[in-house]
Amino acid sequence: MPLRLYNTLGNKVEEFAPSDDNLVRMYCCGPTVYDYGHIGNFRTFVAVDVLRRHLLQSGRKLRHVMNITDVDDRIIERSAAQHITVRQYTEKFEQAFFDDMALLAIHKPEVIARATDNIPEMARLIEGLAQKGIAYRADDGSYYFRIARFPGYGKLSRKDLAHIEDGARVDSDRFDKEEIRDFALWKAPKPGEARWQTEIGEGRPGWHIECSAMAMKYLGPSFDLHAGGEDLMFPHHENEIAQSEAFTGQTFARFWFHVRFLLVEGQKMSKSVGNFFTVRDLVLKGHKPSSLRFLLAGAPYRKQLNFTFDGLKSASSSVERLRNFKLRLEAPLPPGRNPAMQQLAQDTQRLMAAALDDDLNAAEFSAAIFEMVRQANTAADSGQLFAEDAPPLLAALAQFDHIFDVMEDRDAAFTARVVEWARRERPDVEISEAALQLAASASVGDGEIEKLVAEHVAARKARNFFRSDAIRNELASRNIVLENMKDGTVRWRRK
Ligand code: AMP
Ligand code: ZN
């Protein structure tokens, strides 16, 4: 089945295919690295990761570009206040962003482009626009985009042109503008501010021109898909279209993919309300990275996601359920096969692919695997699951995990890293007992566990229950659970 995606440009679900052979060229607006990312930001990046993984699973090739916005007003202000360079200020948050991406199993795009590494390209684009009379230079050396020269303005967000005024993220500097709705392409430096020397003078780029210049540099004047959170639709993406299309005369991006916002307990996240969470905050409260990944990946991207702690807990038990199911399939099963299980695995694989092809319906996608797990567990409980049923069921599970990526247990190791970071950088932040325990279990190497498990089994055989129980408790305190299998062997796993 072909992939169908909602296209903001045109406001309808359409069949998506790359324009050039089998290679999907896509651009996603990246983070502004002035602070640690919050779970709302990562909702968007996880949704784009689901799209990425589905395209690859469907046999497409990818050239996915993401920018790092490492210059903006806040960054300039904060670095100046700390008497450090812009790069010195941003590098810590850029690294933190990549660490959080890894924590949430978000794959890296093929190309990552820093704004400050591409300033000459931005200046050249502005110069080109000025030569065409679409951009103009103000007395102070700033450049603005002349919206009156781009009749298509508003086509993405379907805004009524007459009512376009400064929105929340519109540049607020209005001096020297011919028209209030014209937006800044280049900002002349104020005294003491960081600046770059370019062929259009000194200053710094506006945020919108950054994405136009880098998208076209790495993907060409016209490409397949452009993504970002819903707040970027206007004015950011509208301005990207205006700058790029006014310059090239070609369609900038054919598909526009917007991810709806994440709310916390029904409210917009805000530091003053106290419902603002970074990924690290949640890990320090004792929540597993895989629970957050599961929660974010399972939410259909076009629906608002209401984040709740109950939801996070239930995501954690869902992951647990899948991991236990996998252990069950990997344990010895009686010889033979059950045709119903073979069929179930096949149907599930088909349902999962169809769910994602249907505008990335991640909820239906995961519902299919849980239905499979339910039916297979019921069969196993009544002795109707056999050795030859395991491979197809495991294949369906692998297809699921290729998108969700929650089966491999990296929770302890990631939590240990966040705990270490908090002790170093945030000694004032409270670390929960649960996080400390999970982190501690990471330091127990597999070899050491195997040794203790073997000792436990030997003690039990020798009917030294005092010793075998002591080992079981010792392991439990490090979050390692022992499971007695029907065939008499003992397996272990991290809780
Ligand atoms: P920023 O670092 O502010 O430039 O944002 C990075 C990405 O996160 C952008 O694509 C935003 O649209 C997105 N974003 C910001 N807040 C939220 C939210 N609450 N829910 C979903 N995405 C968000
Ligand atoms: Zn952008």
Coordinates of N, CA, C and O and ligand atoms in Angstrom, one line a residue, residues 29-34 38-45 69 74 169 207 228-232 259-263 269, ligand 1:
C29 N 13.0 21.2 10.9 CA 13.5 22.3 11.8 C 14.0 21.7 13.1 O 13.3 21.0 13.8
G30 N 15.3 22.0 13.4 CA 15.9 21.4 14.6 C 15.7 22.3 15.8 O 15.0 23.2 15.8
P31 N 16.5 22.0 16.8 CA 16.3 22.7 18.1 C 17.1 24.0 18.1 O 18.0 24.2 17.4
T32 N 16.6 24.9 19.0 CA 17.4 26.1 19.3 C 18.1 25.7 20.5 O 17.5 25.4 21.6
V33 N 19.4 25.7 20.4 CA 20.2 25.2 21.5 C 20.6 26.3 22.6 O 21.8 26.5 22.8
Y34 N 19.6 26.9 23.2 CA 19.9 27.9 24.2 C 19.6 27.3 25.6 O 19.9 28.0 26.6
H38 N 12.7 20.3 26.0 CA 11.7 19.8 26.9 C 10.9 18.6 26.1 O 11.2 18.4 24.9
I39 N 10.0 18.0 26.9 CA 9.4 16.8 26.3 C 8.5 17.2 25.1 O 8.2 16.3 24.2
G40 N 8.0 18.4 25.0 CA 7.3 18.9 23.9 C 8.1 18.9 22.6 O 7.8 18.3 21.6
N41 N 9.3 19.4 22.7 CA 10.3 19.4 21.6 C 10.5 18.0 21.1 O 10.4 17.7 20.0
F42 N 10.7 17.1 22.1 CA 11.0 15.7 21.7 C 9.8 15.0 21.2 O 9.9 14.0 20.5
R43 N 8.6 15.5 21.5 CA 7.4 14.9 20.9 C 7.6 15.0 19.3 O 7.4 14.1 18.6
T44 N 7.9 16.2 18.9 CA 8.1 16.5 17.5 C 9.2 15.6 16.9 O 9.1 15.0 15.9
F45 N 10.4 15.6 17.6 CA 11.5 14.8 17.0 C 11.2 13.3 17.0 O 11.7 12.6 16.1
T69 N 19.8 25.5 15.4 CA 19.7 27.0 15.5 C 20.6 27.3 16.7 O 20.2 27.2 17.9
R74 N 18.1 35.1 22.3 CA 18.4 34.6 23.6 C 19.8 34.1 23.8 O 20.4 34.3 24.8
R169 N 5.9 34.6 17.5 CA 7.4 34.4 17.2 C 7.8 35.3 16.0 O 8.8 35.1 15.4
W207 N 16.0 34.1 11.9 CA 15.8 32.7 12.1 C 15.3 32.0 10.8 O 15.7 30.9 10.4
G228 N 8.1 19.9 11.1 CA 8.3 20.8 12.3 C 7.1 20.7 13.2 O 6.0 20.1 12.8
G229 N 7.2 21.3 14.4 CA 6.0 21.4 15.2 C 5.0 22.3 14.7 O 5.3 23.2 13.9
E230 N 3.7 22.2 15.2 CA 2.6 23.0 14.6 C 2.8 24.5 14.8 O 2.3 25.3 14.0
D231 N 3.5 24.9 15.8 CA 3.7 26.3 16.1 C 4.6 27.0 15.0 O 4.6 28.2 14.9
L232 N 5.3 26.2 14.3 CA 6.2 26.8 13.2 C 5.5 27.1 11.9 O 6.1 27.8 11.1
V259 N 3.6 18.5 13.4 CA 3.2 17.7 14.6 C 2.5 18.6 15.6 O 2.9 19.6 16.0
R260 N 1.3 18.0 16.1 CA 0.6 18.8 17.1 C 1.3 18.9 18.4 O 2.1 18.0 18.7
F261 N 0.9 19.8 19.2 CA 1.6 20.0 20.5 C 1.4 19.0 21.5 O 0.4 18.3 21.5
L262 N 2.3 18.9 22.4 CA 2.2 18.1 23.6 C 1.7 19.0 24.7 O 2.3 20.1 24.9
L263 N 0.7 18.6 25.4 CA 0.3 19.4 26.6 C 0.6 18.5 27.8 O 0.7 17.3 27.7
M269 N 2.7 23.6 28.5 CA 3.8 23.6 29.5 C 4.4 24.9 29.8 O 4.6 25.7 28.9
Ligands
AMP1 P1 12.7 25.1 19.3 O1 13.9 24.5 20.0 O2 11.9 26.0 20.2 O3 13.1 25.7 18.0 O4 11.7 23.9 19.0 C1 12.1 22.6 18.4 C2 10.9 21.9 17.9 O5 10.0 21.5 19.0 C3 10.1 22.7 16.9 O6 9.7 21.8 15.8 C4 8.8 23.1 17.7 O7 7.7 23.2 16.9 C5 8.7 21.9 18.6 N1 7.9 22.1 19.8 C6 8.0 23.1 20.7 N2 7.1 23.0 21.7 C7 6.4 21.8 21.5 C8 5.3 21.1 22.1 N3 4.8 21.5 23.3 N4 4.8 20.0 21.5 C9 5.3 19.5 20.4 N5 6.3 20.1 19.7 C10 6.9 21.3 20.2

